[in-house]
């Protein structure tokens, strides 16, 4: 699987660890930055990673900022991105299985690295169940004439 990673300065160190973690599991990791601890704007990197998913260059996105909230909100603004902000593995699994989430956002200031790895593993290992969930996922995106 191709996983794109994006992070701001607060998420930089955890992103680096998670990139290596998914590579050790045999996945391809695409790193769109940031590439250092200098202060940057999280929307830039959330959107950059989300765009890779929408363009078909990545299967899923993993996003990291201080809480996961800002970068997740930024990515989720792009039509077609279903980003789940989670802080524990069960929600990461359900986000995939029930909501067909294609992006995961986590917070480096609220999670330890071991827990973050478990969350990413659940997100990558779970598959969308379809069925009754497919109808609901279809309702997430507003109709084109609703805006």
mmCIF file of N, CA and C in Angstrom:
data_model
loop_
_atom_site.group_PDB
_atom_site.id
_atom_site.type_symbol
_atom_site.label_atom_id
_atom_site.label_comp_id
_atom_site.label_asym_id
_atom_site.label_seq_id
_atom_site.Cartn_x
_atom_site.Cartn_y
_atom_site.Cartn_z
ATOM 1 N N UNK A 1 0.845 -1.169 0.000
ATOM 2 C CA UNK A 1 0.000 0.000 0.000
ATOM 3 C C UNK A 1 0.900 1.245 0.000
ATOM 4 N N UNK A 2 0.434 2.289 -0.654
ATOM 5 C CA UNK A 2 1.165 3.570 -0.686
ATOM 6 C C UNK A 2 0.519 4.522 0.323
ATOM 7 N N UNK A 3 1.320 4.931 1.296
ATOM 8 C CA UNK A 3 0.832 5.800 2.359
ATOM 9 C C UNK A 3 1.560 7.133 2.256
ATOM 10 N N UNK A 4 0.793 8.221 2.172
ATOM 11 C CA UNK A 4 1.395 9.556 2.144
ATOM 12 C C UNK A 4 1.347 10.136 3.552
ATOM 13 N N UNK A 5 2.433 10.771 3.931
ATOM 14 C CA UNK A 5 2.557 11.393 5.244
ATOM 15 C C UNK A 5 2.723 12.892 5.095
ATOM 16 N N UNK A 6 2.030 13.618 5.965
ATOM 17 C CA UNK A 6 2.193 15.057 6.035
ATOM 18 C C UNK A 6 2.159 15.480 7.492
ATOM 19 N N UNK A 7 2.966 16.476 7.836
ATOM 20 C CA UNK A 7 3.017 16.948 9.221
ATOM 21 C C UNK A 7 3.490 18.383 9.261
ATOM 22 N N UNK A 8 3.120 19.062 10.347
ATOM 23 C CA UNK A 8 3.696 20.375 10.613
ATOM 24 C C UNK A 8 4.892 20.188 11.541
ATOM 25 N N UNK A 9 5.417 21.277 12.036
ATOM 26 C CA UNK A 9 6.594 21.225 12.897
ATOM 27 C C UNK A 9 6.340 20.432 14.179
ATOM 28 N N UNK A 10 5.146 20.546 14.745
ATOM 29 C CA UNK A 10 4.836 19.809 15.970
ATOM 30 C C UNK A 10 4.789 18.303 15.724
ATOM 31 N N UNK A 11 4.401 17.913 14.536
ATOM 32 C CA UNK A 11 4.287 16.496 14.205
ATOM 33 C C UNK A 11 5.489 15.903 13.515
ATOM 34 N N UNK A 12 6.504 16.722 13.261
ATOM 35 C CA UNK A 12 7.658 16.278 12.471
ATOM 36 C C UNK A 12 8.310 15.015 13.031
ATOM 37 N N UNK A 13 8.684 15.009 14.307
ATOM 38 C CA UNK A 13 9.393 13.853 14.863
ATOM 39 C C UNK A 13 8.545 12.586 14.814
ATOM 40 N N UNK A 14 7.278 12.682 15.159
ATOM 41 C CA UNK A 14 6.417 11.503 15.128
ATOM 42 C C UNK A 14 6.207 11.029 13.690
ATOM 43 N N UNK A 15 6.051 11.963 12.765
ATOM 44 C CA UNK A 15 5.913 11.577 11.347
ATOM 45 C C UNK A 15 7.114 10.771 10.896
ATOM 46 N N UNK A 16 8.306 11.243 11.249
ATOM 47 C CA UNK A 16 9.528 10.531 10.852
ATOM 48 C C UNK A 16 9.508 9.090 11.368
ATOM 49 N N UNK A 17 9.106 8.912 12.605
ATOM 50 C CA UNK A 17 9.039 7.566 13.188
ATOM 51 C C UNK A 17 7.989 6.710 12.480
ATOM 52 N N UNK A 18 6.835 7.304 12.183
ATOM 53 C CA UNK A 18 5.764 6.548 11.527
ATOM 54 C C UNK A 18 6.109 6.173 10.092
ATOM 55 N N UNK A 19 6.824 7.037 9.395
ATOM 56 C CA UNK A 19 7.293 6.704 8.041
ATOM 57 C C UNK A 19 8.134 5.434 8.094
ATOM 58 N N UNK A 20 9.084 5.381 9.019
ATOM 59 C CA UNK A 20 9.933 4.192 9.159
ATOM 60 C C UNK A 20 9.114 2.982 9.578
ATOM 61 N N UNK A 21 8.134 3.190 10.436
ATOM 62 C CA UNK A 21 7.286 2.090 10.897
ATOM 63 C C UNK A 21 6.521 1.456 9.745
ATOM 64 N N UNK A 22 5.890 2.256 8.905
ATOM 65 C CA UNK A 22 5.115 1.660 7.803
ATOM 66 C C UNK A 22 6.036 1.028 6.762
ATOM 67 N N UNK A 23 7.200 1.586 6.568
ATOM 68 C CA UNK A 23 8.174 0.951 5.654
ATOM 69 C C UNK A 23 8.596 -0.410 6.187
ATOM 70 N N UNK A 24 8.777 -0.511 7.501
ATOM 71 C CA UNK A 24 9.174 -1.796 8.091
ATOM 72 C C UNK A 24 8.077 -2.842 7.930
ATOM 73 N N UNK A 25 6.857 -2.405 7.708
ATOM 74 C CA UNK A 25 5.727 -3.309 7.484
ATOM 75 C C UNK A 25 5.531 -3.603 5.998
ATOM 76 N N UNK A 26 6.409 -3.084 5.153
ATOM 77 C CA UNK A 26 6.354 -3.392 3.727
ATOM 78 C C UNK A 26 5.551 -2.433 2.884
ATOM 79 N N UNK A 27 5.117 -1.325 3.449
ATOM 80 C CA UNK A 27 4.362 -0.333 2.694
ATOM 81 C C UNK A 27 5.305 0.706 2.095
ATOM 82 N N UNK A 28 4.857 1.332 1.032
ATOM 83 C CA UNK A 28 5.583 2.466 0.470
ATOM 84 C C UNK A 28 5.155 3.725 1.202
ATOM 85 N N UNK A 29 6.113 4.521 1.619
ATOM 86 C CA UNK A 29 5.816 5.776 2.310
ATOM 87 C C UNK A 29 6.215 6.945 1.423
ATOM 88 N N UNK A 30 5.281 7.864 1.248
ATOM 89 C CA UNK A 30 5.518 9.101 0.500
ATOM 90 C C UNK A 30 5.481 10.233 1.519
ATOM 91 N N UNK A 31 6.548 10.972 1.646
ATOM 92 C CA UNK A 31 6.662 12.013 2.660
ATOM 93 C C UNK A 31 6.603 13.377 1.984
ATOM 94 N N UNK A 32 5.510 14.119 2.220
ATOM 95 C CA UNK A 32 5.354 15.443 1.607
ATOM 96 C C UNK A 32 5.757 16.566 2.559
ATOM 97 N N UNK A 33 6.359 16.203 3.689
ATOM 98 C CA UNK A 33 6.871 17.208 4.611
ATOM 99 C C UNK A 33 5.937 17.444 5.778
ATOM 100 N N UNK A 34 6.377 18.292 6.582
ATOM 101 C CA UNK A 34 7.555 19.121 6.599
ATOM 102 C C UNK A 34 8.783 18.252 6.850
ATOM 103 N N UNK A 35 9.936 18.801 6.530
ATOM 104 C CA UNK A 35 11.166 18.019 6.621
ATOM 105 C C UNK A 35 12.104 18.540 7.691
ATOM 106 N N UNK A 36 11.563 19.249 8.670
ATOM 107 C CA UNK A 36 12.371 19.753 9.772
ATOM 108 C C UNK A 36 11.493 20.371 10.833
ATOM 109 N N UNK A 37 12.067 20.757 11.958
ATOM 110 C CA UNK A 37 11.287 21.267 13.075
ATOM 111 C C UNK A 37 10.940 22.761 13.021
ATOM 112 N N UNK A 38 11.333 23.465 11.970
ATOM 113 C CA UNK A 38 11.010 24.896 11.871
ATOM 114 C C UNK A 38 9.496 25.084 11.722
ATOM 115 N N UNK A 39 8.984 26.151 12.302
ATOM 116 C CA UNK A 39 7.558 26.425 12.291
ATOM 117 C C UNK A 39 7.016 26.550 10.868
ATOM 118 N N UNK A 40 5.934 25.813 10.600
ATOM 119 C CA UNK A 40 5.254 25.841 9.301
ATOM 120 C C UNK A 40 3.746 25.829 9.553
ATOM 121 N N UNK A 41 2.978 25.986 8.507
ATOM 122 C CA UNK A 41 1.521 26.021 8.606
ATOM 123 C C UNK A 41 0.939 24.645 8.275
ATOM 124 N N UNK A 42 0.224 24.052 9.229
ATOM 125 C CA UNK A 42 -0.325 22.708 9.047
ATOM 126 C C UNK A 42 -1.262 22.563 7.851
ATOM 127 N N UNK A 43 -2.068 23.592 7.464
ATOM 128 C CA UNK A 43 -2.949 23.380 6.319
ATOM 129 C C UNK A 43 -2.194 23.026 5.035
ATOM 130 N N UNK A 44 -1.026 23.595 4.870
ATOM 131 C CA UNK A 44 -0.232 23.314 3.662
ATOM 132 C C UNK A 44 0.049 21.823 3.541
ATOM 133 N N UNK A 45 0.460 21.199 4.626
ATOM 134 C CA UNK A 45 0.877 19.803 4.572
ATOM 135 C C UNK A 45 -0.291 18.845 4.628
ATOM 136 N N UNK A 46 -1.371 19.234 5.297
ATOM 137 C CA UNK A 46 -2.572 18.413 5.277
ATOM 138 C C UNK A 46 -3.172 18.334 3.888
ATOM 139 N N UNK A 47 -3.241 19.466 3.234
ATOM 140 C CA UNK A 47 -3.800 19.495 1.875
ATOM 141 C C UNK A 47 -2.869 18.823 0.867
ATOM 142 N N UNK A 48 -1.589 19.022 1.041
ATOM 143 C CA UNK A 48 -0.613 18.406 0.118
ATOM 144 C C UNK A 48 -0.732 16.885 0.162
ATOM 145 N N UNK A 49 -0.835 16.329 1.349
ATOM 146 C CA UNK A 49 -0.979 14.877 1.478
ATOM 147 C C UNK A 49 -2.330 14.411 0.942
ATOM 148 N N UNK A 50 -3.389 15.128 1.278
ATOM 149 C CA UNK A 50 -4.722 14.752 0.808
ATOM 150 C C UNK A 50 -4.799 14.758 -0.712
ATOM 151 N N UNK A 51 -4.150 15.720 -1.328
ATOM 152 C CA UNK A 51 -4.150 15.803 -2.793
ATOM 153 C C UNK A 51 -3.527 14.539 -3.412
ATOM 154 N N UNK A 52 -2.518 13.979 -2.774
ATOM 155 C CA UNK A 52 -1.888 12.738 -3.282
ATOM 156 C C UNK A 52 -2.893 11.590 -3.275
ATOM 157 N N UNK A 53 -3.747 11.538 -2.261
ATOM 158 C CA UNK A 53 -4.781 10.506 -2.214
ATOM 159 C C UNK A 53 -5.792 10.743 -3.327
ATOM 160 N N UNK A 54 -6.250 11.967 -3.461
ATOM 161 C CA UNK A 54 -7.252 12.280 -4.486
ATOM 162 C C UNK A 54 -6.729 12.054 -5.890
ATOM 163 N N UNK A 55 -5.436 12.302 -6.101
ATOM 164 C CA UNK A 55 -4.833 12.110 -7.426
ATOM 165 C C UNK A 55 -4.458 10.661 -7.700
ATOM 166 N N UNK A 56 -4.670 9.769 -6.733
ATOM 167 C CA UNK A 56 -4.362 8.355 -6.920
ATOM 168 C C UNK A 56 -2.896 8.004 -6.730
ATOM 169 N N UNK A 57 -2.106 8.939 -6.242
ATOM 170 C CA UNK A 57 -0.691 8.667 -6.006
ATOM 171 C C UNK A 57 -0.458 7.958 -4.680
ATOM 172 N N UNK A 58 -1.446 7.967 -3.800
ATOM 173 C CA UNK A 58 -1.373 7.277 -2.517
ATOM 174 C C UNK A 58 -2.728 6.659 -2.222
ATOM 175 N N UNK A 59 -2.697 5.567 -1.471
ATOM 176 C CA UNK A 59 -3.935 4.888 -1.095
ATOM 177 C C UNK A 59 -4.581 5.525 0.134
ATOM 178 N N UNK A 60 -3.734 5.951 1.074
ATOM 179 C CA UNK A 60 -4.224 6.571 2.302
ATOM 180 C C UNK A 60 -3.226 7.615 2.769
ATOM 181 N N UNK A 61 -3.704 8.505 3.635
ATOM 182 C CA UNK A 61 -2.853 9.552 4.202
ATOM 183 C C UNK A 61 -2.801 9.415 5.714
ATOM 184 N N UNK A 62 -1.624 9.704 6.271
ATOM 185 C CA UNK A 62 -1.436 9.808 7.711
ATOM 186 C C UNK A 62 -0.889 11.203 7.973
ATOM 187 N N UNK A 63 -1.604 11.957 8.803
ATOM 188 C CA UNK A 63 -1.289 13.359 9.045
ATOM 189 C C UNK A 63 -1.004 13.567 10.527
ATOM 190 N N UNK A 64 -0.013 14.412 10.827
ATOM 191 C CA UNK A 64 0.370 14.628 12.219
ATOM 192 C C UNK A 64 0.594 16.114 12.473
ATOM 193 N N UNK A 65 -0.080 16.633 13.492
ATOM 194 C CA UNK A 65 0.220 17.962 14.021
ATOM 195 C C UNK A 65 0.180 17.833 15.539
ATOM 196 N N UNK A 66 0.116 18.920 16.257
ATOM 197 C CA UNK A 66 0.137 18.846 17.705
ATOM 198 C C UNK A 66 -0.997 18.022 18.284
ATOM 199 N N UNK A 67 -2.218 18.253 17.813
ATOM 200 C CA UNK A 67 -3.388 17.510 18.291
ATOM 201 C C UNK A 67 -4.010 16.612 17.230
ATOM 202 N N UNK A 68 -3.671 16.834 15.976
ATOM 203 C CA UNK A 68 -4.318 16.143 14.859
ATOM 204 C C UNK A 68 -5.530 16.898 14.358
ATOM 205 N N UNK A 69 -6.024 17.815 15.130
ATOM 206 C CA UNK A 69 -7.276 18.489 14.789
ATOM 207 C C UNK A 69 -7.108 19.431 13.604
ATOM 208 N N UNK A 70 -6.163 20.342 13.676
ATOM 209 C CA UNK A 70 -6.002 21.333 12.610
ATOM 210 C C UNK A 70 -5.652 20.713 11.270
ATOM 211 N N UNK A 71 -4.700 19.807 11.262
ATOM 212 C CA UNK A 71 -4.282 19.195 10.002
ATOM 213 C C UNK A 71 -5.395 18.311 9.445
ATOM 214 N N UNK A 72 -6.153 17.669 10.351
ATOM 215 C CA UNK A 72 -7.276 16.843 9.915
ATOM 216 C C UNK A 72 -8.398 17.675 9.317
ATOM 217 N N UNK A 73 -8.689 18.821 9.936
ATOM 218 C CA UNK A 73 -9.723 19.709 9.406
ATOM 219 C C UNK A 73 -9.312 20.239 8.034
ATOM 220 N N UNK A 74 -8.046 20.577 7.889
ATOM 221 C CA UNK A 74 -7.552 21.112 6.616
ATOM 222 C C UNK A 74 -7.675 20.085 5.502
ATOM 223 N N UNK A 75 -7.259 18.865 5.766
ATOM 224 C CA UNK A 75 -7.345 17.811 4.752
ATOM 225 C C UNK A 75 -8.797 17.490 4.415
ATOM 226 N N UNK A 76 -9.642 17.458 5.439
ATOM 227 C CA UNK A 76 -11.036 17.095 5.244
ATOM 228 C C UNK A 76 -11.855 18.099 4.458
ATOM 229 N N UNK A 77 -11.331 19.278 4.231
ATOM 230 C CA UNK A 77 -12.023 20.270 3.417
ATOM 231 C C UNK A 77 -12.010 19.911 1.930
ATOM 232 N N UNK A 78 -11.101 19.044 1.526
ATOM 233 C CA UNK A 78 -11.026 18.663 0.119
ATOM 234 C C UNK A 78 -12.103 17.630 -0.179
ATOM 235 N N UNK A 79 -12.977 17.891 -1.153
ATOM 236 C CA UNK A 79 -14.017 16.919 -1.497
ATOM 237 C C UNK A 79 -13.401 15.565 -1.848
ATOM 238 N N UNK A 80 -13.919 14.528 -1.222
ATOM 239 C CA UNK A 80 -13.412 13.182 -1.458
ATOM 240 C C UNK A 80 -12.498 12.680 -0.361
ATOM 241 N N UNK A 81 -12.070 13.560 0.515
ATOM 242 C CA UNK A 81 -11.243 13.139 1.645
ATOM 243 C C UNK A 81 -12.144 12.942 2.859
ATOM 244 N N UNK A 82 -12.019 11.780 3.457
ATOM 245 C CA UNK A 82 -12.721 11.455 4.690
ATOM 246 C C UNK A 82 -11.648 11.233 5.750
ATOM 247 N N UNK A 83 -11.367 12.265 6.498
ATOM 248 C CA UNK A 83 -10.277 12.253 7.469
ATOM 249 C C UNK A 83 -10.821 12.047 8.875
ATOM 250 N N UNK A 84 -10.278 11.054 9.554
ATOM 251 C CA UNK A 84 -10.657 10.771 10.938
ATOM 252 C C UNK A 84 -9.539 11.237 11.863
ATOM 253 N N UNK A 85 -9.898 12.038 12.852
ATOM 254 C CA UNK A 85 -8.966 12.459 13.892
ATOM 255 C C UNK A 85 -9.183 11.510 15.060
ATOM 256 N N UNK A 86 -8.177 10.712 15.386
ATOM 257 C CA UNK A 86 -8.355 9.696 16.423
ATOM 258 C C UNK A 86 -7.199 9.704 17.425
ATOM 259 N N UNK A 87 -7.476 9.174 18.603
ATOM 260 C CA UNK A 87 -6.472 9.103 19.665
ATOM 261 C C UNK A 87 -6.332 7.704 20.251
ATOM 262 N N UNK A 88 -6.993 6.723 19.630
ATOM 263 C CA UNK A 88 -6.855 5.338 20.083
ATOM 264 C C UNK A 88 -7.165 4.380 18.932
ATOM 265 N N UNK A 89 -6.665 3.148 19.002
ATOM 266 C CA UNK A 89 -6.752 2.221 17.872
ATOM 267 C C UNK A 89 -8.162 1.825 17.438
ATOM 268 N N UNK A 90 -9.083 1.644 18.368
ATOM 269 C CA UNK A 90 -10.423 1.186 17.999
ATOM 270 C C UNK A 90 -11.103 2.147 17.030
ATOM 271 N N UNK A 91 -11.004 3.444 17.307
ATOM 272 C CA UNK A 91 -11.618 4.434 16.413
ATOM 273 C C UNK A 91 -10.942 4.451 15.052
ATOM 274 N N UNK A 92 -9.646 4.201 15.012
ATOM 275 C CA UNK A 92 -8.944 4.144 13.727
ATOM 276 C C UNK A 92 -9.467 2.985 12.884
ATOM 277 N N UNK A 93 -9.696 1.852 13.528
ATOM 278 C CA UNK A 93 -10.239 0.697 12.823
ATOM 279 C C UNK A 93 -11.660 0.962 12.332
ATOM 280 N N UNK A 94 -12.495 1.507 13.198
ATOM 281 C CA UNK A 94 -13.878 1.782 12.794
ATOM 282 C C UNK A 94 -13.963 2.871 11.730
ATOM 283 N N UNK A 95 -13.053 3.830 11.777
ATOM 284 C CA UNK A 95 -13.050 4.870 10.740
ATOM 285 C C UNK A 95 -12.869 4.252 9.362
ATOM 286 N N UNK A 96 -12.056 3.216 9.278
ATOM 287 C CA UNK A 96 -11.878 2.509 8.010
ATOM 288 C C UNK A 96 -13.076 1.608 7.718
ATOM 289 N N UNK A 97 -13.444 0.779 8.687
ATOM 290 C CA UNK A 97 -14.454 -0.251 8.454
ATOM 291 C C UNK A 97 -15.842 0.331 8.204
ATOM 292 N N UNK A 98 -16.202 1.392 8.905
ATOM 293 C CA UNK A 98 -17.557 1.937 8.804
ATOM 294 C C UNK A 98 -17.646 3.235 8.008
ATOM 295 N N UNK A 99 -16.574 4.014 7.969
ATOM 296 C CA UNK A 99 -16.622 5.329 7.323
ATOM 297 C C UNK A 99 -15.749 5.431 6.087
ATOM 298 N N UNK A 100 -15.057 4.363 5.738
ATOM 299 C CA UNK A 100 -14.154 4.351 4.582
ATOM 300 C C UNK A 100 -13.195 5.540 4.616
ATOM 301 N N UNK A 101 -12.689 5.852 5.823
ATOM 302 C CA UNK A 101 -11.736 6.963 5.956
ATOM 303 C C UNK A 101 -10.513 6.691 5.091
ATOM 304 N N UNK A 102 -10.103 7.710 4.348
ATOM 305 C CA UNK A 102 -8.901 7.578 3.528
ATOM 306 C C UNK A 102 -7.755 8.440 4.063
ATOM 307 N N UNK A 103 -7.997 9.095 5.178
ATOM 308 C CA UNK A 103 -6.963 9.887 5.841
ATOM 309 C C UNK A 103 -7.144 9.758 7.347
ATOM 310 N N UNK A 104 -6.027 9.737 8.036
ATOM 311 C CA UNK A 104 -5.982 9.624 9.481
ATOM 312 C C UNK A 104 -5.177 10.790 10.017
ATOM 313 N N UNK A 105 -5.680 11.468 11.038
ATOM 314 C CA UNK A 105 -4.944 12.561 11.665
ATOM 315 C C UNK A 105 -4.755 12.237 13.137
ATOM 316 N N UNK A 106 -3.518 12.414 13.601
ATOM 317 C CA UNK A 106 -3.191 12.144 14.993
ATOM 318 C C UNK A 106 -2.368 13.288 15.563
ATOM 319 N N UNK A 107 -2.327 13.351 16.881
ATOM 320 C CA UNK A 107 -1.638 14.441 17.557
ATOM 321 C C UNK A 107 -0.380 13.992 18.271
ATOM 322 N N UNK A 108 0.737 14.595 17.930
ATOM 323 C CA UNK A 108 2.008 14.245 18.559
ATOM 324 C C UNK A 108 2.079 14.702 20.007
ATOM 325 N N UNK A 109 1.278 15.688 20.373
ATOM 326 C CA UNK A 109 1.299 16.189 21.745
ATOM 327 C C UNK A 109 0.304 15.483 22.650
ATOM 328 N N UNK A 110 -0.476 14.564 22.077
ATOM 329 C CA UNK A 110 -1.458 13.839 22.880
ATOM 330 C C UNK A 110 -1.236 12.325 22.855
ATOM 331 N N UNK A 111 -0.334 11.847 22.001
ATOM 332 C CA UNK A 111 -0.069 10.412 21.873
ATOM 333 C C UNK A 111 1.415 10.129 22.016
ATOM 334 N N UNK A 112 1.733 9.020 22.648
ATOM 335 C CA UNK A 112 3.099 8.527 22.631
ATOM 336 C C UNK A 112 3.355 7.800 21.329
ATOM 337 N N UNK A 113 4.602 7.611 20.961
ATOM 338 C CA UNK A 113 4.926 6.987 19.680
ATOM 339 C C UNK A 113 4.440 5.544 19.551
ATOM 340 N N UNK A 114 4.476 4.785 20.631
ATOM 341 C CA UNK A 114 3.995 3.402 20.554
ATOM 342 C C UNK A 114 2.512 3.330 20.266
ATOM 343 N N UNK A 115 1.740 4.162 20.932
ATOM 344 C CA UNK A 115 0.299 4.209 20.686
ATOM 345 C C UNK A 115 0.019 4.711 19.274
ATOM 346 N N UNK A 116 0.766 5.685 18.817
ATOM 347 C CA UNK A 116 0.595 6.188 17.451
ATOM 348 C C UNK A 116 0.833 5.072 16.432
ATOM 349 N N UNK A 117 1.831 4.249 16.651
ATOM 350 C CA UNK A 117 2.085 3.131 15.735
ATOM 351 C C UNK A 117 0.923 2.147 15.741
ATOM 352 N N UNK A 118 0.360 1.865 16.924
ATOM 353 C CA UNK A 118 -0.785 0.957 16.990
ATOM 354 C C UNK A 118 -1.987 1.534 16.241
ATOM 355 N N UNK A 119 -2.195 2.837 16.363
ATOM 356 C CA UNK A 119 -3.302 3.497 15.671
ATOM 357 C C UNK A 119 -3.114 3.392 14.161
ATOM 358 N N UNK A 120 -1.925 3.680 13.688
ATOM 359 C CA UNK A 120 -1.643 3.591 12.254
ATOM 360 C C UNK A 120 -1.815 2.156 11.767
ATOM 361 N N UNK A 121 -1.357 1.185 12.541
ATOM 362 C CA UNK A 121 -1.518 -0.221 12.143
ATOM 363 C C UNK A 121 -2.992 -0.579 11.979
ATOM 364 N N UNK A 122 -3.826 -0.170 12.930
ATOM 365 C CA UNK A 122 -5.261 -0.458 12.822
ATOM 366 C C UNK A 122 -5.857 0.209 11.589
ATOM 367 N N UNK A 123 -5.456 1.434 11.328
ATOM 368 C CA UNK A 123 -5.959 2.175 10.175
ATOM 369 C C UNK A 123 -5.561 1.492 8.869
ATOM 370 N N UNK A 124 -4.348 0.992 8.804
ATOM 371 C CA UNK A 124 -3.883 0.357 7.571
ATOM 372 C C UNK A 124 -4.409 -1.061 7.404
ATOM 373 N N UNK A 125 -4.635 -1.761 8.506
ATOM 374 C CA UNK A 125 -5.058 -3.162 8.420
ATOM 375 C C UNK A 125 -6.556 -3.329 8.192
ATOM 376 N N UNK A 126 -7.351 -2.347 8.576
ATOM 377 C CA UNK A 126 -8.807 -2.468 8.452
ATOM 378 C C UNK A 126 -9.250 -2.173 7.017
ATOM 379 N N UNK A 127 -10.318 -2.831 6.614
ATOM 380 C CA UNK A 127 -10.900 -2.614 5.288
ATOM 381 C C UNK A 127 -12.349 -2.162 5.428
ATOM 382 N N UNK A 128 -12.783 -1.358 4.481
ATOM 383 C CA UNK A 128 -14.159 -0.871 4.470
ATOM 384 C C UNK A 128 -15.108 -2.050 4.329
ATOM 385 N N UNK A 129 -16.145 -2.108 5.183
ATOM 386 C CA UNK A 129 -17.095 -3.210 5.187
ATOM 387 C C UNK A 129 -18.199 -3.057 4.157
ATOM 388 N N UNK A 130 -18.396 -1.864 3.621
ATOM 389 C CA UNK A 130 -19.452 -1.655 2.640
ATOM 390 C C UNK A 130 -20.816 -1.889 3.259
ATOM 391 N N UNK A 131 -21.718 -2.528 2.502
ATOM 392 C CA UNK A 131 -23.050 -2.826 3.006
ATOM 393 C C UNK A 131 -23.780 -1.566 3.440
ATOM 394 N N UNK A 132 -24.404 -1.630 4.608
ATOM 395 C CA UNK A 132 -25.179 -0.488 5.091
ATOM 396 C C UNK A 132 -24.319 0.756 5.260
ATOM 397 N N UNK A 133 -23.015 0.559 5.460
ATOM 398 C CA UNK A 133 -22.111 1.686 5.651
ATOM 399 C C UNK A 133 -21.882 2.459 4.349
ATOM 400 N N UNK A 134 -21.960 1.775 3.226
ATOM 401 C CA UNK A 134 -21.720 2.433 1.932
ATOM 402 C C UNK A 134 -22.749 3.536 1.683
ATOM 403 N N UNK A 135 -23.995 3.279 2.026
ATOM 404 C CA UNK A 135 -25.032 4.298 1.839
ATOM 405 C C UNK A 135 -24.718 5.529 2.681
ATOM 406 N N UNK A 136 -24.310 5.299 3.896
ATOM 407 C CA UNK A 136 -24.007 6.414 4.795
ATOM 408 C C UNK A 136 -22.781 7.189 4.342
ATOM 409 N N UNK A 137 -21.773 6.484 3.889
ATOM 410 C CA UNK A 137 -20.577 7.163 3.373
ATOM 411 C C UNK A 137 -20.957 8.017 2.169
ATOM 412 N N UNK A 138 -21.859 7.502 1.335
ATOM 413 C CA UNK A 138 -22.324 8.281 0.191
ATOM 414 C C UNK A 138 -23.029 9.562 0.587
ATOM 415 N N UNK A 139 -23.550 9.611 1.777
ATOM 416 C CA UNK A 139 -24.255 10.798 2.253
ATOM 417 C C UNK A 139 -23.301 11.862 2.818
ATOM 418 N N UNK A 140 -22.045 11.512 3.000
ATOM 419 C CA UNK A 140 -21.084 12.460 3.574
ATOM 420 C C UNK A 140 -20.812 13.616 2.630
ATOM 421 N N UNK A 141 -20.555 13.304 1.376
ATOM 422 C CA UNK A 141 -20.275 14.348 0.384
ATOM 423 C C UNK A 141 -21.576 15.042 -0.011
ATOM 424 N N UNK A 142 -21.634 16.365 0.054
ATOM 425 C CA UNK A 142 -22.853 17.046 -0.358
ATOM 426 C C UNK A 142 -23.032 16.956 -1.868
ATOM 427 N N UNK A 143 -24.270 16.996 -2.334
ATOM 428 C CA UNK A 143 -24.495 17.034 -3.775
ATOM 429 C C UNK A 143 -23.846 18.280 -4.379
ATOM 430 N N UNK A 144 -23.473 18.202 -5.626
ATOM 431 C CA UNK A 144 -22.773 19.311 -6.302
ATOM 432 C C UNK A 144 -23.580 20.593 -6.245
ATOM 433 N N UNK A 145 -24.899 20.516 -6.265
ATOM 434 C CA UNK A 145 -25.712 21.728 -6.285
ATOM 435 C C UNK A 145 -26.023 22.257 -4.875
ATOM 436 N N UNK A 146 -25.455 21.621 -3.829
ATOM 437 C CA UNK A 146 -25.741 22.048 -2.462
ATOM 438 C C UNK A 146 -24.904 23.239 -2.009
ATOM 439 N N UNK A 147 -23.846 23.528 -2.718
ATOM 440 C CA UNK A 147 -22.946 24.604 -2.282
ATOM 441 C C UNK A 147 -23.259 25.914 -2.942
#
